[in-house]
C-alpha positions as semicolon CSV with decimal commas, in nm:
position;residue;x (nm);y (nm);z (nm)
1;X;-15,512;7,876;4,003
2;X;-15,790;8,016;3,788
3;X;-15,905;8,368;3,861
4;X;-16,244;8,271;3,998
5;X;-16,374;8,337;4,350
6;X;-16,242;8,105;4,619
7;X;-16,581;8,043;4,782
8;X;-16,937;8,075;4,658
9;X;-17,234;8,235;4,838
10;X;-17,390;7,902;4,947
11;X;-17,306;7,530;4,950
12;X;-17,385;7,200;5,124
13;X;-17,200;7,045;5,417
14;X;-17,137;6,699;5,269
15;X;-17,388;6,423;5,331
16;X;-17,717;6,377;5,147
17;X;-17,994;6,119;5,190
18;X;-18,036;5,826;4,951
19;X;-17,796;5,586;4,779
20;X;-17,787;5,704;4,417
21;X;-17,457;5,877;4,333
22;X;-17,583;6,030;4,008
23;X;-17,893;6,174;4,167
24;X;-17,683;6,318;4,452
25;X;-17,432;6,476;4,213
26;X;-17,719;6,632;4,016
27;X;-17,864;6,772;4,339
28;X;-17,530;6,913;4,459
29;X;-17,441;7,074;4,125
30;X;-17,798;7,180;4,035
31;X;-17,860;7,347;4,371
32;X;-17,526;7,532;4,380
33;X;-17,424;7,653;4,038
34;X;-17,154;7,872;4,200
35;X;-17,018;7,636;4,466
36;X;-17,105;7,266;4,424
37;X;-16,967;6,994;4,653
38;X;-16,886;6,624;4,631
39;X;-17,180;6,452;4,804
40;X;-17,147;6,173;5,060
41;X;-17,419;5,906;5,089
42;X;-17,384;5,729;5,425
43;X;-17,714;5,541;5,374
44;X;-17,521;5,300;5,148
45;X;-17,364;5,148;5,459
46;X;-17,017;5,108;5,615
47;X;-16,753;5,266;5,393
48;X;-16,993;5,540;5,281
49;X;-17,006;5,685;5,633
50;X;-16,766;5,972;5,694
51;X;-16,515;5,769;5,899
52;X;-16,511;5,473;5,658
53;X;-16,489;5,697;5,355
54;X;-16,186;5,882;5,492
55;X;-16,030;5,555;5,615
56;X;-16,045;5,445;5,249
57;X;-15,823;5,743;5,155
58;X;-15,544;5,650;5,398
59;X;-15,207;5,551;5,253
60;X;-15,041;5,235;5,393
61;X;-15,298;5,218;5,675
62;X;-15,619;5,018;5,638
63;X;-15,931;4,992;5,845
64;X;-16,207;4,736;5,868
65;X;-16,546;4,732;6,036
66;X;-16,573;4,557;6,372
67;X;-16,890;4,546;6,587
68;X;-16,747;4,837;6,789
69;X;-16,658;5,052;6,485
70;X;-16,368;5,099;6,244
71;X;-16,041;4,931;6,343
72;X;-15,695;4,963;6,189
73;X;-15,586;4,635;6,025
74;X;-15,282;4,504;5,838
75;X;-15,404;4,501;5,482
76;X;-15,683;4,634;5,267
77;X;-15,992;4,419;5,306
78;X;-16,345;4,421;5,174
79;X;-16,440;4,735;5,371
80;X;-16,151;4,940;5,228
81;X;-16,234;4,822;4,876
82;X;-16,598;4,911;4,923
83;X;-16,515;5,261;5,054
84;X;-16,283;5,325;4,757
85;X;-16,528;5,191;4,505
86;X;-16,809;5,417;4,632
87;X;-16,581;5,720;4,630
88;X;-16,489;5,634;4,270
89;X;-16,859;5,615;4,182
90;X;-16,921;5,953;4,346
91;X;-16,632;6,110;4,155
92;X;-16,760;5,964;3,824
93;X;-17,104;6,112;3,893
94;X;-16,964;6,451;3,992
95;X;-16,737;6,460;3,687
96;X;-17,040;6,394;3,464
97;X;-17,235;6,676;3,632
98;X;-16,954;6,933;3,618
99;X;-16,848;6,922;3,252
100;X;-16,696;7,262;3,160
101;X;-16,747;7,384;3,518
102;X;-16,518;7,664;3,632
103;X;-16,541;7,791;3,988
104;X;-16,501;7,678;4,346
105;X;-16,579;7,313;4,428
106;X;-16,574;7,161;4,778
107;X;-16,459;6,812;4,878
108;X;-16,482;6,682;5,236
109;X;-16,279;6,440;5,449
110;X;-16,256;6,373;5,822
111;X;-15,978;6,569;5,993
112;X;-15,693;6,404;6,186
113;X;-15,834;6,443;6,539
114;X;-16,189;6,323;6,478
115;X;-16,038;6,033;6,283
116;X;-15,801;5,952;6,573
117;X;-16,095;5,963;6,816
118;X;-16,308;5,732;6,597
119;X;-16,060;5,473;6,468
120;X;-15,952;5,186;6,694
121;X;-15,607;5,032;6,728
122;X;-15,570;4,654;6,714
123;X;-15,622;4,639;7,094
124;X;-15,965;4,803;7,056
125;X;-15,859;5,132;7,216
126;X;-15,892;5,456;7,019
127;X;-15,591;5,578;6,815
128;X;-15,618;5,886;7,039
129;X;-15,467;5,680;7,325
130;X;-15,131;5,650;7,144
131;X;-14,941;5,968;7,042
132;X;-14,720;5,777;6,795
133;X;-15,026;5,623;6,630
134;X;-15,186;5,971;6,607
135;X;-14,875;6,096;6,427
136;X;-14,874;5,805;6,181
137;X;-15,245;5,846;6,116
138;X;-15,211;6,218;6,041
139;X;-14,920;6,152;5,802
140;X;-15,115;5,877;5,623
141;X;-15,421;6,104;5,598
142;X;-15,213;6,393;5,458
143;X;-15,068;6,169;5,187
144;X;-15,411;6,025;5,104
145;X;-15,563;6,372;5,077
146;X;-15,281;6,486;4,848
147;X;-15,362;6,198;4,609
148;X;-15,738;6,254;4,638
149;X;-15,711;6,627;4,556
150;X;-15,487;6,548;4,257
151;X;-15,748;6,301;4,131
152;X;-16,033;6,553;4,164
153;X;-15,822;6,817;3,984
154;X;-15,754;6,575;3,702
155;X;-16,124;6,498;3,660
156;X;-16,256;6,856;3,700
157;X;-15,967;7,074;3,578
158;X;-16,165;7,401;3,578
159;X;-16,250;7,380;3,948
160;X;-16,076;7,570;4,228
161;X;-16,081;7,311;4,506
162;X;-16,181;7,387;4,862
163;X;-16,087;7,109;5,106
164;X;-16,320;7,073;5,405
165;X;-16,189;6,881;5,707
166;X;-16,472;6,750;5,927
167;X;-16,372;6,781;6,293
168;X;-16,687;6,733;6,504
169;X;-16,484;6,567;6,785
170;X;-16,218;6,840;6,802
171;X;-16,360;7,016;7,109
172;X;-16,397;6,682;7,291
173;X;-16,033;6,594;7,206
174;X;-15,912;6,930;7,342
175;X;-16,117;6,890;7,661
176;X;-16,044;6,526;7,734
177;X;-16,406;6,421;7,677
178;X;-16,353;6,131;7,435
179;X;-16,452;5,806;7,608
180;X;-16,224;5,503;7,628
181;X;-16,335;5,165;7,490
182;X;-16,474;5,059;7,829
183;X;-16,679;5,378;7,844
184;X;-16,577;5,428;8,209
185;X;-16,295;5,671;8,152
186;X;-16,204;5,941;7,904
187;X;-15,878;5,991;7,714
188;X;-15,667;6,270;7,853
189;X;-15,693;6,607;7,677
190;X;-15,446;6,647;7,390
191;X;-15,211;6,945;7,420
192;X;-15,349;7,241;7,223
193;X;-15,020;7,308;7,047
194;X;-14,999;6,948;6,930
195;X;-15,359;6,964;6,807
196;X;-15,279;7,284;6,620
197;X;-14,951;7,165;6,463
198;X;-15,104;6,834;6,349
199;X;-15,395;7,020;6,192
200;X;-15,150;7,257;6,025
201;X;-14,962;6,964;5,871
202;X;-15,285;6,831;5,718
203;X;-15,405;7,178;5,608
204;X;-15,069;7,234;5,434
205;X;-15,144;6,946;5,195
206;X;-15,376;7,182;5,007
207;X;-15,123;7,459;4,963
208;X;-15,280;7,568;4,634
209;X;-15,622;7,644;4,779
210;X;-15,826;7,714;5,089
211;X;-15,912;7,468;5,365
212;X;-16,233;7,492;5,568
213;X;-16,271;7,309;5,899
214;X;-16,624;7,195;5,981
215;X;-16,774;7,112;6,319
216;X;-17,138;7,107;6,419
217;X;-17,044;7,073;6,788
218;X;-17,066;7,364;7,035
219;X;-16,756;7,572;7,124
220;X;-16,572;7,553;6,793
221;X;-16,212;7,672;6,860
222;X;-16,209;7,947;6,596
223;X;-15,875;8,101;6,700
224;X;-15,691;7,766;6,706
225;X;-15,827;7,677;6,360
226;X;-15,720;8,012;6,224
227;X;-15,367;7,964;6,361
228;X;-15,357;7,616;6,207
229;X;-15,409;7,775;5,866
230;X;-15,781;7,721;5,806
231;X;-15,912;7,985;5,564
232;X;-16,272;7,912;5,663
233;X;-16,470;7,764;5,951
234;X;-16,798;7,581;5,895
235;X;-17,029;7,556;6,198
236;X;-17,386;7,526;6,324
237;X;-17,488;7,889;6,370
238;X;-17,757;7,804;6,628
239;X;-17,489;7,678;6,871
240;X;-17,306;8,012;6,890
241;X;-17,335;8,206;7,214
242;X;-17,232;8,563;7,289
243;X;-16,917;8,411;7,443
244;X;-16,806;8,336;7,087
245;X;-16,849;8,700;6,975
246;X;-16,494;8,811;7,032
247;X;-16,327;8,514;6,860
248;X;-16,565;8,541;6,564
249;X;-16,501;8,914;6,534
250;X;-16,126;8,851;6,537
251;X;-16,160;8,571;6,281
252;X;-16,360;8,793;6,043
253;X;-16,115;9,081;6,082
254;X;-15,831;8,838;6,000
255;X;-16,005;8,739;5,677
256;X;-16,154;8,403;5,785
257;X;-16,453;8,293;5,577
258;X;-16,756;8,180;5,780
259;X;-16,959;7,889;5,646
260;X;-17,264;7,962;5,858
261;X;-17,498;7,666;5,906
262;X;-17,834;7,841;5,935
263;X;-18,077;7,596;5,768
264;X;-18,182;7,299;5,987
265;X;-18,037;6,962;5,880
266;X;-18,352;6,756;5,935
267;X;-18,709;6,799;5,810
268;X;-18,883;7,105;5,944
269;X;-19,093;7,395;5,814
270;X;-18,851;7,655;5,676
271;X;-18,903;8,024;5,748
272;X;-18,857;8,282;5,474
273;X;-18,494;8,297;5,350
274;X;-18,437;8,643;5,501
275;X;-18,551;8,504;5,837
276;X;-18,291;8,227;5,818
277;X;-18,005;8,478;5,807
278;X;-18,153;8,723;6,056
279;X;-17,919;8,588;6,326
280;X;-17,617;8,650;6,102
281;X;-17,722;9,014;6,052
282;X;-17,779;9,054;6,428
283;X;-17,434;8,911;6,502
284;X;-17,280;9,154;6,252
285;X;-17,450;9,452;6,420
286;X;-17,343;9,329;6,764
287;X;-16,982;9,301;6,646
288;X;-16,997;9,643;6,480
289;X;-16,879;9,497;6,146
290;X;-16,951;9,667;5,812
291;X;-17,270;9,527;5,653
292;X;-17,087;9,527;5,319
293;X;-16,853;9,262;5,458
294;X;-17,138;9,014;5,501
295;X;-17,162;8,873;5,152
296;X;-16,781;8,875;5,119
297;X;-16,737;8,679;5,443
298;X;-17,035;8,445;5,481
299;X;-17,124;8,132;5,283
300;X;-17,469;8,000;5,379
301;X;-17,497;7,623;5,444
302;X;-17,725;7,378;5,624
303;X;-17,650;7,344;5,997
304;X;-17,494;7,000;5,941
305;X;-17,499;6,714;5,691
306;X;-17,840;6,621;5,546
307;X;-17,810;6,240;5,570
308;X;-18,099;6,229;5,819
309;X;-18,334;6,437;5,605
310;X;-18,592;6,320;5,351
311;X;-18,477;6,362;4,988
312;X;-18,746;6,625;4,927
313;X;-18,646;6,827;5,235
314;X;-18,274;6,799;5,147
315;X;-18,338;6,957;4,806
316;X;-18,557;7,224;4,964
317;X;-18,291;7,302;5,230
318;X;-18,019;7,345;4,966
319;X;-18,240;7,575;4,756
320;X;-18,322;7,768;5,074
321;X;-17,947;7,823;5,141
322;X;-17,913;7,982;4,795
323;X;-18,208;8,216;4,854
324;X;-18,087;8,307;5,205
325;X;-17,741;8,393;5,066
326;X;-17,905;8,613;4,802
327;X;-18,102;8,792;5,074
328;X;-17,776;8,863;5,264
329;X;-17,611;9,002;4,953
330;X;-17,911;9,215;4,851
331;X;-18,000;9,353;5,197
332;X;-17,694;9,335;5,423
333;X;-17,841;9,590;5,669
């Protein structure tokens, strides 16, 4: 590993509006000189969405689009090829925009539990309904991520890679709130220890660098993610309640990085950058943490992906994250 910082002061979550890979790579690298990310452009259609994109990374498992969503099939079809081809295009564009770059760089993929909740088995039921299928899916994902990270390293050798696993359905999986295909029932809650050990197996793929887990759902299980080996947690800051105080305090004390989503993900009037991180400062005071820890612990991000934003707002939101992070570093009090 190079001796550069593991995380930068601000970055994006993953998705951007539009369909132009080069433009997106320029936005992601131009906005965040210290911590760029590999953009995702779901507006291109199935295969560019987060589930389809990650399904394209799987090894010896293939998925295709059905009217109900992504379904596991026997062989790679058009949808898998399309997903892989778009990812290749995105990597080409990022490689062009990061010549000579040295520093942290973030790549995103869907984590094992959100993937299991979203992908369907041949019978139309979610992978989540079958423990053996969940195991196979997690193993296939781990292998696919290993290959993907090696490819990014080869293309951008100066970068210190941060792997982000998107797990927006994790809380629903833990609570038994994921609906069955009929919509009338829900899948039973998955045992917390199984959730944790499966996550740990996928996190371990990136042994050489940090893994962040992202969820813009309420009640992110900070402690479970920390035990599973996540070095950072990315979340929508506006969904925190004082109930989360204790787990966040413990996470910070244990050295967990917080990727705090403080800038709204869809078009809105933005307050001044210092105003955007006011809540972070308030939380710090409430937890009795040293102000000096703020800039070392917090990376400022949008609240969630920016796929639903206008291109102009997306660029503005990313620039706003950089200014808000600077405000935290300059005036931690």
